[in-house]
PDB file of C-alpha atoms in Angstrom:
ATOM      1  CA  MET Q  28     -44.723   1.567 -39.146  1.00 70.00           C
ATOM      2  CA  ASN Q  29     -44.072  -0.259 -36.196  1.00 90.00           C
ATOM      3  CA  ASP Q  30     -45.110   2.391 -33.153  1.00 96.00           C
ATOM      4  CA  ARG Q  31     -42.519   0.645 -30.573  1.00 98.00           C
ATOM      5  CA  VAL Q  32     -38.951   1.478 -29.791  1.00 98.00           C
ATOM      6  CA  VAL Q  33     -36.252   0.325 -27.613  1.00 98.00           C
ATOM      7  CA  ILE Q  34     -33.254   3.200 -26.605  1.00 98.00           C
ATOM      8  CA  ILE Q  35     -30.067   1.165 -25.694  1.00 98.00           C
ATOM      9  CA  PRO Q  36     -27.299   3.549 -25.037  1.00 97.00           C
ATOM     10  CA  THR Q  37     -23.935   1.882 -25.206  1.00 96.00           C
ATOM     11  CA  TYR Q  38     -20.340   2.169 -23.924  1.00 94.00           C
ATOM     12  CA  ASN Q  39     -17.875  -0.825 -24.467  1.00 94.00           C
ATOM     13  CA  GLU Q  40     -20.571  -3.195 -25.045  1.00 95.00           C
ATOM     14  CA  LYS Q  41     -19.181  -5.708 -27.341  1.00 96.00           C
ATOM     15  CA  GLU Q  42     -19.823  -8.936 -25.301  1.00 95.00           C
ATOM     16  CA  ASN Q  43     -23.565  -8.193 -25.078  1.00 95.00           C
ATOM     17  CA  ILE Q  44     -25.018  -6.052 -28.085  1.00 97.00           C
ATOM     18  CA  GLU Q  45     -25.186  -8.416 -30.736  1.00 97.00           C
ATOM     19  CA  ASN Q  46     -26.901 -11.024 -28.168  1.00 97.00           C
ATOM     20  CA  ILE Q  47     -29.172  -8.248 -26.767  1.00 97.00           C
ATOM     21  CA  LEU Q  48     -30.183  -6.823 -30.222  1.00 98.00           C
ATOM     22  CA  ARG Q  49     -30.959 -10.638 -31.439  1.00 98.00           C
ATOM     23  CA  TYR Q  50     -33.177 -11.223 -28.271  1.00 98.00           C
ATOM     24  CA  VAL Q  51     -35.153  -8.163 -28.740  1.00 98.00           C
ATOM     25  CA  PHE Q  52     -35.946  -8.818 -32.856  1.00 98.00           C
ATOM     26  CA  LYS Q  53     -37.279 -12.476 -31.734  1.00 98.00           C
ATOM     27  CA  LEU Q  54     -39.903 -10.773 -29.193  1.00 98.00           C
ATOM     28  CA  GLU Q  55     -43.607 -10.584 -30.291  1.00 96.00           C
ATOM     29  CA  PRO Q  56     -44.971  -7.823 -30.738  1.00 96.00           C
ATOM     30  CA  LYS Q  57     -42.188  -6.292 -32.866  1.00 97.00           C
ATOM     31  CA  PHE Q  58     -39.616  -3.729 -31.457  1.00 98.00           C
ATOM     32  CA  ASP Q  59     -37.432  -1.428 -33.032  1.00 98.00           C
ATOM     33  CA  VAL Q  60     -34.216  -0.534 -31.817  1.00 98.00           C
ATOM     34  CA  LEU Q  61     -32.046   2.501 -31.340  1.00 98.00           C
ATOM     35  CA  VAL Q  62     -28.823   2.325 -30.025  1.00 98.00           C
ATOM     36  CA  ILE Q  63     -26.781   5.581 -28.512  1.00 98.00           C
ATOM     37  CA  GLU Q  64     -23.439   4.446 -29.162  1.00 97.00           C
ATOM     38  CA  ASP Q  65     -20.681   7.027 -27.278  1.00 96.00           C
ATOM     39  CA  ASN Q  66     -17.516   6.219 -29.486  1.00 95.00           C
ATOM     40  CA  SER Q  67     -16.597   2.809 -27.681  1.00 96.00           C
ATOM     41  CA  PRO Q  68     -13.189   1.983 -28.119  1.00 96.00           C
ATOM     42  CA  ASP Q  69     -13.762  -1.822 -28.191  1.00 95.00           C
ATOM     43  CA  GLY Q  70     -15.974  -1.744 -31.445  1.00 96.00           C
ATOM     44  CA  THR Q  71     -19.238  -1.878 -30.295  1.00 97.00           C
ATOM     45  CA  ALA Q  72     -20.585   0.740 -33.204  1.00 97.00           C
ATOM     46  CA  GLN Q  73     -19.084  -1.993 -35.853  1.00 98.00           C
ATOM     47  CA  ILE Q  74     -21.253  -4.998 -34.317  1.00 98.00           C
ATOM     48  CA  VAL Q  75     -24.315  -2.596 -34.755  1.00 98.00           C
ATOM     49  CA  LYS Q  76     -23.504  -1.406 -37.917  1.00 98.00           C
ATOM     50  CA  ARG Q  77     -22.993  -5.130 -39.223  1.00 98.00           C
ATOM     51  CA  LEU Q  78     -26.227  -6.068 -37.697  1.00 98.00           C
ATOM     52  CA  GLN Q  79     -27.866  -3.366 -39.481  1.00 98.00           C
ATOM     53  CA  SER Q  80     -27.774  -5.216 -42.841  1.00 97.00           C
ATOM     54  CA  GLU Q  81     -29.534  -7.820 -41.499  1.00 97.00           C
ATOM     55  CA  PHE Q  82     -32.151  -6.036 -39.302  1.00 98.00           C
ATOM     56  CA  PRO Q  83     -33.716  -2.905 -40.941  1.00 97.00           C
ATOM     57  CA  GLN Q  84     -35.487  -1.862 -37.701  1.00 97.00           C
ATOM     58  CA  LEU Q  85     -31.996  -1.304 -35.908  1.00 98.00           C
ATOM     59  CA  HIS Q  86     -30.915   2.319 -35.852  1.00 98.00           C
ATOM     60  CA  MET Q  87     -28.051   3.795 -34.231  1.00 98.00           C
ATOM     61  CA  ILE Q  88     -26.809   7.118 -33.576  1.00 98.00           C
ATOM     62  CA  GLU Q  89     -22.941   7.563 -32.950  1.00 97.00           C
ATOM     63  CA  ARG Q  90     -21.988  10.348 -30.431  1.00 97.00           C
ATOM     64  CA  LYS Q  91     -18.440  11.748 -29.971  1.00 93.00           C
ATOM     65  CA  GLY Q  92     -17.790  10.235 -26.349  1.00 88.00           C
ATOM     66  CA  LYS Q  93     -19.121   9.296 -23.028  1.00 86.00           C
ATOM     67  CA  LEU Q  94     -21.517  12.082 -22.721  1.00 86.00           C
ATOM     68  CA  GLY Q  95     -23.908  10.905 -20.149  1.00 87.00           C
ATOM     69  CA  LEU Q  96     -26.482   8.641 -19.640  1.00 90.00           C
ATOM     70  CA  GLY Q  97     -29.150  11.559 -19.272  1.00 93.00           C
ATOM     71  CA  THR Q  98     -28.109  13.209 -22.408  1.00 94.00           C
ATOM     72  CA  ALA Q  99     -27.986   9.984 -24.486  1.00 96.00           C
ATOM     73  CA  TYR Q 100     -31.632   9.132 -23.489  1.00 97.00           C
ATOM     74  CA  ILE Q 101     -32.616  12.681 -24.430  1.00 97.00           C
ATOM     75  CA  THR Q 102     -31.391  12.401 -27.872  1.00 97.00           C
ATOM     76  CA  GLY Q 103     -32.935   9.016 -28.190  1.00 98.00           C
ATOM     77  CA  PHE Q 104     -36.297  10.494 -27.211  1.00 98.00           C
ATOM     78  CA  LYS Q 105     -36.171  13.613 -29.523  1.00 98.00           C
ATOM     79  CA  TRP Q 106     -35.107  11.138 -32.182  1.00 98.00           C
ATOM     80  CA  SER Q 107     -37.880   8.619 -31.516  1.00 98.00           C
ATOM     81  CA  LEU Q 108     -40.598  11.427 -31.256  1.00 98.00           C
ATOM     82  CA  GLU Q 109     -39.381  12.678 -34.416  1.00 98.00           C
ATOM     83  CA  HIS Q 110     -39.739   9.624 -36.199  1.00 98.00           C
ATOM     84  CA  GLY Q 111     -43.387   8.947 -34.990  1.00 97.00           C
ATOM     85  CA  TYR Q 112     -43.087   6.521 -32.372  1.00 98.00           C
ATOM     86  CA  ASN Q 113     -45.829   6.189 -29.465  1.00 98.00           C
ATOM     87  CA  TYR Q 114     -43.897   3.786 -27.211  1.00 98.00           C
ATOM     88  CA  ILE Q 115     -40.607   4.462 -26.185  1.00 98.00           C
ATOM     89  CA  PHE Q 116     -38.429   2.450 -24.098  1.00 98.00           C
ATOM     90  CA  GLU Q 117     -35.221   2.595 -22.028  1.00 98.00           C
ATOM     91  CA  MET Q 118     -33.112  -0.382 -21.834  1.00 97.00           C
ATOM     92  CA  ASP Q 119     -29.382  -1.348 -20.716  1.00 95.00           C
ATOM     93  CA  ALA Q 120     -27.626  -3.397 -22.881  1.00 95.00           C
ATOM     94  CA  ASP Q 121     -25.880  -5.830 -20.621  1.00 93.00           C
ATOM     95  CA  PHE Q 122     -29.539  -8.305 -19.664  1.00 93.00           C
ATOM     96  CA  SER Q 123     -29.966  -6.674 -16.528  1.00 92.00           C
ATOM     97  CA  HIS Q 124     -33.026  -5.922 -17.672  1.00 94.00           C
ATOM     98  CA  ASN Q 125     -34.798  -9.081 -19.404  1.00 96.00           C
ATOM     99  CA  PRO Q 126     -36.340  -8.248 -22.772  1.00 97.00           C
ATOM    100  CA  ASP Q 127     -39.189 -10.895 -21.974  1.00 97.00           C
ATOM    101  CA  ASP Q 128     -40.132  -8.042 -19.640  1.00 97.00           C
ATOM    102  CA  LEU Q 129     -40.551  -5.271 -22.631  1.00 98.00           C
ATOM    103  CA  ILE Q 130     -43.859  -6.902 -23.573  1.00 98.00           C
ATOM    104  CA  LYS Q 131     -45.213  -6.320 -19.884  1.00 98.00           C
ATOM    105  CA  LEU Q 132     -44.205  -2.797 -20.017  1.00 98.00           C
ATOM    106  CA  TYR Q 133     -45.600  -2.248 -23.317  1.00 98.00           C
ATOM    107  CA  HIS Q 134     -49.389  -3.691 -22.198  1.00 98.00           C
ATOM    108  CA  ALA Q 135     -49.230  -1.585 -19.066  1.00 98.00           C
ATOM    109  CA  CYS Q 136     -49.082   1.572 -21.082  1.00 98.00           C
ATOM    110  CA  LYS Q 137     -51.183   0.147 -24.115  1.00 97.00           C
ATOM    111  CA  SER Q 138     -54.129  -0.826 -21.731  1.00 97.00           C
ATOM    112  CA  GLY Q 139     -54.138   2.681 -20.121  1.00 96.00           C
ATOM    113  CA  GLU Q 140     -52.792   1.615 -16.426  1.00 97.00           C
ATOM    114  CA  GLY Q 141     -50.231   3.748 -16.768  1.00 97.00           C
ATOM    115  CA  ASP Q 142     -49.003   6.997 -19.104  1.00 98.00           C
ATOM    116  CA  MET Q 143     -45.141   5.505 -17.940  1.00 98.00           C
ATOM    117  CA  ALA Q 144     -44.283   2.016 -17.041  1.00 98.00           C
ATOM    118  CA  ILE Q 145     -41.536   1.501 -14.850  1.00 98.00           C
ATOM    119  CA  GLY Q 146     -39.859  -1.710 -14.294  1.00 97.00           C
ATOM    120  CA  SER Q 147     -39.761  -2.366 -10.585  1.00 95.00           C
ATOM    121  CA  ARG Q 148     -37.415  -4.088  -8.691  1.00 91.00           C
ATOM    122  CA  TYR Q 149     -38.903  -3.383  -5.154  1.00 90.00           C
ATOM    123  CA  VAL Q 150     -42.761  -3.025  -5.950  1.00 89.00           C
ATOM    124  CA  THR Q 151     -42.947  -6.567  -4.547  1.00 85.00           C
ATOM    125  CA  GLY Q 152     -40.221  -7.000  -2.593  1.00 77.00           C
ATOM    126  CA  VAL Q 153     -36.185  -6.817  -3.232  1.00 81.00           C
ATOM    127  CA  ASN Q 154     -35.864  -8.419  -6.753  1.00 77.00           C
ATOM    128  CA  VAL Q 155     -32.532  -8.452  -7.597  1.00 78.00           C
ATOM    129  CA  VAL Q 156     -29.746 -11.114  -8.384  1.00 80.00           C
ATOM    130  CA  ASN Q 157     -25.878 -11.050  -8.447  1.00 74.00           C
ATOM    131  CA  TRP Q 158     -25.381  -7.715  -6.648  1.00 70.00           C
ATOM    132  CA  PRO Q 159     -23.534  -7.279  -3.429  1.00 74.00           C
ATOM    133  CA  MET Q 160     -25.742  -6.524  -0.268  1.00 79.00           C
ATOM    134  CA  GLY Q 161     -23.829  -3.184   0.139  1.00 74.00           C
ATOM    135  CA  ARG Q 162     -25.094  -2.540  -3.436  1.00 72.00           C
ATOM    136  CA  VAL Q 163     -28.660  -3.631  -2.779  1.00 75.00           C
ATOM    137  CA  LEU Q 164     -28.981  -1.753   0.300  1.00 77.00           C
ATOM    138  CA  MET Q 165     -27.718   1.285  -1.348  1.00 77.00           C
ATOM    139  CA  SER Q 166     -29.917   1.298  -4.435  1.00 78.00           C
ATOM    140  CA  TYR Q 167     -33.297   0.421  -2.020  1.00 77.00           C
ATOM    141  CA  PHE Q 168     -32.595   3.075   0.119  1.00 82.00           C
ATOM    142  CA  ALA Q 169     -32.018   5.496  -2.468  1.00 82.00           C
ATOM    143  CA  SER Q 170     -35.546   5.273  -3.714  1.00 81.00           C
ATOM    144  CA  LYS Q 171     -36.953   5.114  -0.036  1.00 85.00           C
ATOM    145  CA  TYR Q 172     -35.081   8.502   0.057  1.00 89.00           C
ATOM    146  CA  VAL Q 173     -36.367   9.976  -3.027  1.00 88.00           C
ATOM    147  CA  ARG Q 174     -39.993   8.691  -1.728  1.00 87.00           C
ATOM    148  CA  PHE Q 175     -39.516  10.655   1.006  1.00 88.00           C
ATOM    149  CA  ILE Q 176     -38.118  13.686   0.116  1.00 90.00           C
ATOM    150  CA  THR Q 177     -40.247  13.991  -3.325  1.00 89.00           C
ATOM    151  CA  GLY Q 178     -43.913  12.399  -2.002  1.00 90.00           C
ATOM    152  CA  MET Q 179     -43.659  10.168  -5.281  1.00 92.00           C
ATOM    153  CA  LYS Q 180     -45.356   7.031  -4.267  1.00 90.00           C
ATOM    154  CA  ILE Q 181     -42.849   4.868  -6.144  1.00 92.00           C
ATOM    155  CA  HIS Q 182     -41.055   1.958  -4.797  1.00 91.00           C
ATOM    156  CA  ASP Q 183     -38.228   2.264  -7.845  1.00 92.00           C
ATOM    157  CA  ALA Q 184     -37.344   5.722  -8.512  1.00 90.00           C
ATOM    158  CA  THR Q 185     -33.806   5.024  -9.811  1.00 88.00           C
ATOM    159  CA  ALA Q 186     -34.860   2.311 -12.299  1.00 92.00           C
ATOM    160  CA  GLY Q 187     -33.529   1.988 -15.685  1.00 94.00           C
ATOM    161  CA  PHE Q 188     -36.447  -0.289 -17.266  1.00 96.00           C
ATOM    162  CA  VAL Q 189     -38.957   2.125 -18.672  1.00 98.00           C
ATOM    163  CA  CYS Q 190     -41.699   2.798 -21.081  1.00 98.00           C
ATOM    164  CA  TYR Q 191     -42.733   5.989 -21.903  1.00 98.00           C
ATOM    165  CA  THR Q 192     -45.739   7.011 -23.743  1.00 98.00           C
ATOM    166  CA  ARG Q 193     -45.635   9.453 -26.587  1.00 98.00           C
ATOM    167  CA  LYS Q 194     -47.785  12.082 -24.903  1.00 98.00           C
ATOM    168  CA  VAL Q 195     -45.511  12.127 -21.767  1.00 98.00           C
ATOM    169  CA  LEU Q 196     -42.125  12.973 -23.596  1.00 98.00           C
ATOM    170  CA  GLU Q 197     -44.146  15.091 -25.647  1.00 98.00           C
ATOM    171  CA  ALA Q 198     -45.186  17.140 -22.389  1.00 98.00           C
ATOM    172  CA  ILE Q 199     -41.921  17.436 -20.803  1.00 97.00           C
ATOM    173  CA  ASP Q 200     -39.602  20.182 -21.899  1.00 96.00           C
ATOM    174  CA  LEU Q 201     -36.570  17.622 -22.416  1.00 96.00           C
ATOM    175  CA  ASP Q 202     -34.247  20.365 -22.872  1.00 95.00           C
ATOM    176  CA  ASN Q 203     -34.879  21.462 -19.076  1.00 93.00           C
ATOM    177  CA  ILE Q 204     -33.697  18.237 -17.930  1.00 92.00           C
ATOM    178  CA  ARG Q 205     -30.652  18.853 -15.770  1.00 87.00           C
ATOM    179  CA  PHE Q 206     -29.078  15.565 -14.502  1.00 86.00           C
ATOM    180  CA  LYS Q 207     -26.928  13.440 -16.725  1.00 81.00           C
ATOM    181  CA  GLY Q 208     -26.028  10.508 -14.530  1.00 77.00           C
ATOM    182  CA  TYR Q 209     -28.625   8.039 -12.933  1.00 74.00           C
ATOM    183  CA  ALA Q 210     -30.241  11.267 -11.432  1.00 86.00           C
ATOM    184  CA  PHE Q 211     -31.871  11.694 -14.555  1.00 92.00           C
ATOM    185  CA  GLN Q 212     -33.760   8.150 -13.971  1.00 93.00           C
ATOM    186  CA  ILE Q 213     -35.574  10.422 -10.880  1.00 92.00           C
ATOM    187  CA  GLU Q 214     -35.699  13.359 -12.508  1.00 93.00           C
ATOM    188  CA  MET Q 215     -37.864  12.138 -15.305  1.00 96.00           C
ATOM    189  CA  LYS Q 216     -40.219  10.137 -12.992  1.00 96.00           C
ATOM    190  CA  PHE Q 217     -40.720  12.995 -10.953  1.00 94.00           C
ATOM    191  CA  THR Q 218     -41.476  15.411 -13.808  1.00 95.00           C
ATOM    192  CA  ALA Q 219     -44.085  13.399 -15.039  1.00 96.00           C
ATOM    193  CA  TRP Q 220     -45.305  12.739 -11.572  1.00 95.00           C
ATOM    194  CA  THR Q 221     -45.888  16.647 -11.163  1.00 93.00           C
ATOM    195  CA  MET Q 222     -47.521  17.069 -14.529  1.00 95.00           C
ATOM    196  CA  GLY Q 223     -50.117  14.653 -13.185  1.00 95.00           C
ATOM    197  CA  PHE Q 224     -49.167  11.492 -15.596  1.00 97.00           C
ATOM    198  CA  LYS Q 225     -50.304   7.938 -14.287  1.00 97.00           C
ATOM    199  CA  LEU Q 226     -46.769   6.153 -13.304  1.00 97.00           C
ATOM    200  CA  LYS Q 227     -47.264   2.176 -13.402  1.00 98.00           C
ATOM    201  CA  GLU Q 228     -44.690   0.025 -11.337  1.00 97.00           C
ATOM    202  CA  VAL Q 229     -44.469  -3.542 -13.018  1.00 97.00           C
ATOM    203  CA  PRO Q 230     -42.291  -5.827 -10.810  1.00 95.00           C
ATOM    204  CA  ILE Q 231     -39.034  -7.394 -12.476  1.00 95.00           C
ATOM    205  CA  ILE Q 232     -36.355  -9.362 -11.597  1.00 92.00           C
ATOM    206  CA  PHE Q 233     -33.078  -7.241 -12.008  1.00 90.00           C
ATOM    207  CA  THR Q 234     -30.044  -9.745 -13.019  1.00 89.00           C
ATOM    208  CA  ASP Q 235     -26.734  -7.783 -12.816  1.00 80.00           C
ATOM    209  CA  ARG Q 236     -24.442  -7.997 -15.947  1.00 57.00           C
ATOM    210  CA  THR Q 237     -22.362 -11.132 -16.421  1.00 65.00           C
ATOM    211  CA  LEU Q 238     -19.919  -9.715 -18.999  1.00 62.00           C
ATOM    212  CA  GLY Q 239     -18.471  -6.208 -19.667  1.00 52.00           C
ATOM    213  CA  THR Q 240     -17.912  -3.923 -16.811  1.00 57.00           C
ATOM    214  CA  SER Q 241     -20.379  -1.723 -14.658  1.00 52.00           C
ATOM    215  CA  LYS Q 242     -20.732   2.187 -15.159  1.00 50.00           C
ATOM    216  CA  MET Q 243     -21.739   2.619 -11.629  1.00 51.00           C
ATOM    217  CA  SER Q 244     -19.685   5.165  -9.655  1.00 49.00           C
ATOM    218  CA  GLY Q 245     -19.735   6.909  -6.115  1.00 50.00           C
ATOM    219  CA  GLY Q 246     -20.308  10.430  -8.040  1.00 55.00           C
ATOM    220  CA  ILE Q 247     -23.510   8.980  -9.227  1.00 55.00           C
ATOM    221  CA  PHE Q 248     -24.592   8.478  -5.977  1.00 61.00           C
ATOM    222  CA  ASN Q 249     -23.540  12.031  -4.993  1.00 67.00           C
ATOM    223  CA  GLU Q 250     -25.734  13.485  -7.710  1.00 67.00           C
ATOM    224  CA  ALA Q 251     -29.052  12.176  -6.978  1.00 66.00           C
ATOM    225  CA  PHE Q 252     -28.307  12.474  -3.462  1.00 71.00           C
ATOM    226  CA  TRP Q 253     -28.438  16.165  -3.383  1.00 73.00           C
ATOM    227  CA  GLY Q 254     -30.117  16.458  -6.737  1.00 76.00           C
ATOM    228  CA  VAL Q 255     -33.431  15.314  -5.019  1.00 81.00           C
ATOM    229  CA  ILE Q 256     -33.343  17.944  -2.608  1.00 78.00           C
ATOM    230  CA  THR Q 257     -32.779  20.747  -5.347  1.00 79.00           C
ATOM    231  CA  MET Q 258     -35.153  19.016  -7.521  1.00 80.00           C
ATOM    232  CA  LYS Q 259     -38.057  19.051  -5.139  1.00 80.00           C
ATOM    233  CA  LEU Q 260     -37.452  22.546  -3.878  1.00 79.00           C
ATOM    234  CA  ARG Q 261     -37.559  23.897  -7.705  1.00 79.00           C
ATOM    235  CA  SER Q 262     -41.063  21.906  -8.176  1.00 79.00           C
ATOM    236  CA  LEU Q 263     -42.804  23.236  -5.221  1.00 76.00           C
ATOM    237  CA  GLY Q 264     -45.986  24.509  -6.475  1.00 60.00           C
ATOM    238  CA  LYS Q 265     -45.797  23.002  -9.849  1.00 61.00           C
ATOM    239  CA  ARG Q 266     -47.625  19.470  -9.252  1.00 56.00           C
ATOM    240  CA  LYS Q 267     -50.828  19.530 -11.441  1.00 56.00           C
ATOM    241  CA  LYS Q 268     -53.769  17.214 -13.176  1.00 51.00           C
ATOM    242  CA  ILE Q 269     -52.976  16.331 -16.871  1.00 52.00           C
ATOM    243  CA  LYS Q 270     -56.332  16.293 -18.655  1.00 45.00           C
ATOM    244  CA  ASN Q 271     -56.217  12.861 -20.715  1.00 47.00           C
TER     245      ASN Q 271
END
């Protein structure tokens, strides 16, 4: 059985989903894929179902509607653990994350460099393509802010391109992860870090989507701004060292 699975949440990704899946399935080593589909009105689920007859390593969970990025990934994490995967990845459907970089993230965890590997836009500067300057600055300084408040030595705390080893997700109480939007990405890294796991940043180039519509909104950044402070306050005194 393959021990690697890529979780891809989708909502209205008909322009991208078939291309991204075909790309992932050509990679070596091989990856399984779990699509978390939030009842897209554009027919994304139908495309995935058609491809399932061609790719037995393609799985899908259909949900009733847009329930938040965080809950999509939590659903995917629980499914992945139940099905025995040892390396569980987060990746967007829109090619903003280069699927080739899955291999780099996998090797960072497989080699023991990290218990959790983060595809980082900022560890070697600012590696973002096609974003307006305002959004680049907002994202970059959001990670600086998170680093300052939490003490995590991570350059890209909001990154959504991640590989988790099984032991990290088994150790985290997934039902206690509170954030639903992009602050979810911060909370997962912070929780793993407070538990003493090794977080390894792997440099990537992030390219903004060319097809479909971004799901980013001002409310997402609001949640992240205030959430980081409450998250830090809740964690005081909790940092400990995991015995590997």
